[in-house]
PDB file of C-alpha atoms in Angstrom:
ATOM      1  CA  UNK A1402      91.987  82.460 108.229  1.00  0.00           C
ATOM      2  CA  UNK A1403      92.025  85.570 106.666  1.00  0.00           C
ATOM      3  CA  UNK A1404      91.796  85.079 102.644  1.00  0.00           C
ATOM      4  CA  UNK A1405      88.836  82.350 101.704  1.00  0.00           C
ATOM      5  CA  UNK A1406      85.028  84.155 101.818  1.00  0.00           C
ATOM      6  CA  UNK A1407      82.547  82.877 104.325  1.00  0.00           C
ATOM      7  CA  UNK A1408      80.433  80.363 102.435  1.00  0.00           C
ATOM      8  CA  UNK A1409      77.464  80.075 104.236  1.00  0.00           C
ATOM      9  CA  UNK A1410      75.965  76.576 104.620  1.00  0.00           C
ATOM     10  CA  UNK A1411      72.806  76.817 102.587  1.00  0.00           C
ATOM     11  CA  UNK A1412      74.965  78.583  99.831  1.00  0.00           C
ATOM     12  CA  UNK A1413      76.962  75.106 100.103  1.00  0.00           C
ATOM     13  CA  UNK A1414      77.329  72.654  97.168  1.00  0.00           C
ATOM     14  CA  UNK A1415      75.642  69.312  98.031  1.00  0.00           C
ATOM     15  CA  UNK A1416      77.880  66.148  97.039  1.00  0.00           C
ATOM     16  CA  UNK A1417      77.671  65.744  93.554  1.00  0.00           C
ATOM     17  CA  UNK A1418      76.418  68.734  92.583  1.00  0.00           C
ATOM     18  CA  UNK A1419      79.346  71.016  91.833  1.00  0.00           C
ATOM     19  CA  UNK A1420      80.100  74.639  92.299  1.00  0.00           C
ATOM     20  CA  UNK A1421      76.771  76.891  92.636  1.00  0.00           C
ATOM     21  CA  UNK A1422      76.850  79.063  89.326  1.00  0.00           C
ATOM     22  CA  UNK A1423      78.331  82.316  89.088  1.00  0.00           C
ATOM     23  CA  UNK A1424      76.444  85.685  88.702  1.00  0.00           C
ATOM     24  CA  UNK A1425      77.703  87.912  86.495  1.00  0.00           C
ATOM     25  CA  UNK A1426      77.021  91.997  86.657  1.00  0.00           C
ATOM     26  CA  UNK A1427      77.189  92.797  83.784  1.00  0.00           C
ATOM     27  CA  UNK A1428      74.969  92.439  80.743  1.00  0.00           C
ATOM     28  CA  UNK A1429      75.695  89.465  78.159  1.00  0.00           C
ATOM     29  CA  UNK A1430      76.896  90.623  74.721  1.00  0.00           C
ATOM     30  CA  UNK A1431      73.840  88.352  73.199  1.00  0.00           C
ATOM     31  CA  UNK A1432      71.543  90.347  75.722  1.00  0.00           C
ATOM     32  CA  UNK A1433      72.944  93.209  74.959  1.00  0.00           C
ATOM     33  CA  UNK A1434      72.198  92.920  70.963  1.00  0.00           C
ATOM     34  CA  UNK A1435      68.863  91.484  71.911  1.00  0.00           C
ATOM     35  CA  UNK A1436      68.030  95.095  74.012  1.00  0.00           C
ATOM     36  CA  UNK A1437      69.595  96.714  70.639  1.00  0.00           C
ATOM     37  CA  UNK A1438      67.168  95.022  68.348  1.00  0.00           C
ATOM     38  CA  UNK A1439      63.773  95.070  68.173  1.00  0.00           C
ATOM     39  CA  UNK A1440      63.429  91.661  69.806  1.00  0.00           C
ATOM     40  CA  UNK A1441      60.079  90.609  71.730  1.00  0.00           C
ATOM     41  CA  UNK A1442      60.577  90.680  75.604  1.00  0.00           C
ATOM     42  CA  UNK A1443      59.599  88.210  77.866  1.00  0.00           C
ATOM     43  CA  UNK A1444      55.629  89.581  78.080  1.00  0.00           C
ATOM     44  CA  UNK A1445      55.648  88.668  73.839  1.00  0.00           C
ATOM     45  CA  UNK A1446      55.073  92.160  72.626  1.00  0.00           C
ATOM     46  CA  UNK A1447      57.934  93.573  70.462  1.00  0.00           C
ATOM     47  CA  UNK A1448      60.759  95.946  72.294  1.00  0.00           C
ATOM     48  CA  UNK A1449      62.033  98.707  70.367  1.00  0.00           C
ATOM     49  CA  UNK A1450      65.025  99.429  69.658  1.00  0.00           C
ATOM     50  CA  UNK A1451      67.638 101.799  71.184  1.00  0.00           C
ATOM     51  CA  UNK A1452      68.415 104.170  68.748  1.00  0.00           C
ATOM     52  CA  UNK A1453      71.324 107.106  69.072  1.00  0.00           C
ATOM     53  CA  UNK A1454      70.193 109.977  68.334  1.00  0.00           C
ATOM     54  CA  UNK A1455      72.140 110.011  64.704  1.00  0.00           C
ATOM     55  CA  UNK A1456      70.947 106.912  63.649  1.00  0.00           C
ATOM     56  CA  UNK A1457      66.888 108.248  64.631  1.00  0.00           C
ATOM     57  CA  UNK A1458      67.782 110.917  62.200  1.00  0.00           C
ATOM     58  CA  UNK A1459      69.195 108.757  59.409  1.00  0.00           C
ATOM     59  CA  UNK A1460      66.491 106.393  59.683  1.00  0.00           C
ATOM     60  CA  UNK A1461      64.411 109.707  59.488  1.00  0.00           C
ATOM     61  CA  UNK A1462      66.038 111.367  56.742  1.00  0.00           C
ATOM     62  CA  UNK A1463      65.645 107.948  54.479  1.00  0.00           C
ATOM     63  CA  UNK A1464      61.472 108.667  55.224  1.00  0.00           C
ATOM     64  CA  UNK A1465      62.236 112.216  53.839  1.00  0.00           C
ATOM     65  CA  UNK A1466      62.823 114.222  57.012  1.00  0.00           C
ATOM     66  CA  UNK A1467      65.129 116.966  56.843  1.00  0.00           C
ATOM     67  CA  UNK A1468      67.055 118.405  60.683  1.00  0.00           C
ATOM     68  CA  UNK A1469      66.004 122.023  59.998  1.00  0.00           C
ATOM     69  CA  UNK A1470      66.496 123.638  63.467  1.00  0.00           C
ATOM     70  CA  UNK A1471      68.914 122.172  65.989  1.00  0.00           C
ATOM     71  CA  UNK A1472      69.402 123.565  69.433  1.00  0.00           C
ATOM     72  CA  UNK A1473      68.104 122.008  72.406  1.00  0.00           C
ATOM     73  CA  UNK A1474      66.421 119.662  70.571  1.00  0.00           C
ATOM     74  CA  UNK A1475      66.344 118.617  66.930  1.00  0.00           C
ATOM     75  CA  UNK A1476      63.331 119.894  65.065  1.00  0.00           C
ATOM     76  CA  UNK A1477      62.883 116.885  61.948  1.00  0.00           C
ATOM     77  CA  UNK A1478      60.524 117.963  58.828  1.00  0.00           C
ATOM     78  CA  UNK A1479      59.116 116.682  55.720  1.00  0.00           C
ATOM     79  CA  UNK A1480      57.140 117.968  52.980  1.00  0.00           C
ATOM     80  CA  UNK A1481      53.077 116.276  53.868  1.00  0.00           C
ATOM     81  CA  UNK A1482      54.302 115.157  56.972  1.00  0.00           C
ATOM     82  CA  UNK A1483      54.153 116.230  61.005  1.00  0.00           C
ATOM     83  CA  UNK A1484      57.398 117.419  62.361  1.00  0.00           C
ATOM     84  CA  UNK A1485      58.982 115.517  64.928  1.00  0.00           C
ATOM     85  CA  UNK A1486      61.185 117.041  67.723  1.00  0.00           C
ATOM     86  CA  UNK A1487      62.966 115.601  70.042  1.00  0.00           C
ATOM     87  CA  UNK A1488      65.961 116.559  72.675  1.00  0.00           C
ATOM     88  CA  UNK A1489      69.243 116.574  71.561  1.00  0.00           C
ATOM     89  CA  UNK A1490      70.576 113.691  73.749  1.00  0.00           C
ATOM     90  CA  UNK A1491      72.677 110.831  72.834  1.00  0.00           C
ATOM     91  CA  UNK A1492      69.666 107.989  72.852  1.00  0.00           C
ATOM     92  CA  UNK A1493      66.440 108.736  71.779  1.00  0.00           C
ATOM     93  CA  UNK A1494      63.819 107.960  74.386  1.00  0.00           C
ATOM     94  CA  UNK A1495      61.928 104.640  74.066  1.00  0.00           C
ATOM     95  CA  UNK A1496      58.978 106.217  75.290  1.00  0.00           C
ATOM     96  CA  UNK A1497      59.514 109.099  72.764  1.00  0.00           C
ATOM     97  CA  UNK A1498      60.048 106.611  69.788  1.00  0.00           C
ATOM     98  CA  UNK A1499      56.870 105.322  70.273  1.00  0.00           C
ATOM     99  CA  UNK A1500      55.131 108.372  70.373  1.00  0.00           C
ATOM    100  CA  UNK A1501      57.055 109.152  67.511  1.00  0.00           C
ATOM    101  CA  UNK A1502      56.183 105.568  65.882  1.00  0.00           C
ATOM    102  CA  UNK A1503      52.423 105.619  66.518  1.00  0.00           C
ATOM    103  CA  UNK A1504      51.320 109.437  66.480  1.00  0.00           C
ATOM    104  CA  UNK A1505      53.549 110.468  63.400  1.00  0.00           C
ATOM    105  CA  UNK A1506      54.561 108.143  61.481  1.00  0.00           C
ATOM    106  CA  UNK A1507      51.220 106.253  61.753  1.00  0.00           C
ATOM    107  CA  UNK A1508      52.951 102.460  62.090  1.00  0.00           C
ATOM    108  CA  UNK A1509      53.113  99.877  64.518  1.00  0.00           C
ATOM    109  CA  UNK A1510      56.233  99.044  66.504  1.00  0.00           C
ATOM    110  CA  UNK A1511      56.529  95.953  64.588  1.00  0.00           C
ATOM    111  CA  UNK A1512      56.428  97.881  61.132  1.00  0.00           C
ATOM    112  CA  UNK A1513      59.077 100.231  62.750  1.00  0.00           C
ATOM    113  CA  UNK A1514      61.237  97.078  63.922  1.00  0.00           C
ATOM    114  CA  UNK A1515      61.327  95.857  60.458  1.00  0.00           C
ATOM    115  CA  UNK A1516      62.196  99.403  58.661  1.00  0.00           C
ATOM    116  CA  UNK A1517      64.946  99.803  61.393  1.00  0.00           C
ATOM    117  CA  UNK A1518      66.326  95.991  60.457  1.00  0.00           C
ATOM    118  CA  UNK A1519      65.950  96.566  56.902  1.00  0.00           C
ATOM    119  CA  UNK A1520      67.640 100.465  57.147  1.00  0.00           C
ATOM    120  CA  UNK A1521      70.036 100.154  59.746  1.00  0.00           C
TER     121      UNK A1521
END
């Protein structure tokens, strides 16, 4: 007895039924493109997208922004506009993007999603 897993009977496929589905771990490649994109989640309102930190600051420098201190974090300017900092990590925060988004830049995360889709 040794090498076949304990199938418990409720976990048990009735006759006719087949094999109960498999569970995968890890995330889809569709699910993961979705969580890359600025697709709408399952509440409606739009997700944004996960951006690494060098594309934030391409997507940046095509609004005019300019890195002009980088240390700890990455100090962005542009002439009439805020400057935006944020830590030099490998992902830009979502929460930070937003504040980003909506305090800086003024837009809505939909306007953002479709600058990022039409820019990336």
């Amino acid at each position: 007895m040794g090498k076949h897993k304990h199938v418990r009977p409720s976990e048990s496929p009735k006759e006719g039924q087949g094999a109960p589905e498999a569970r995968h771990s890890s995330i889809p490649a569709e699910a993961e493109h979705i969580r890359r994109t600025g697709r709408k989640s399952r509440t409606g309102s739009i997700r944004l997208p996960r951006l690494k930190l060098r594309e934030f600051i391409s997507l940046m420098g095509k609004l005019g922004y300019e890195v002009v201190d980088k240390r700890r974090h990455f100090k962005l300017a542009a002439e009439g506009r805020p400057p935006i900092t944020v830590p030099n990590d490998r992902e830009v925060a979502v929460g930070n993007l937003r504040d980003i988004i909506t305090k800086h830049l003024g837009w809505t995360k939909e306007e953002f999603v479709r600058f990022y889709e039409e820019n990336k």
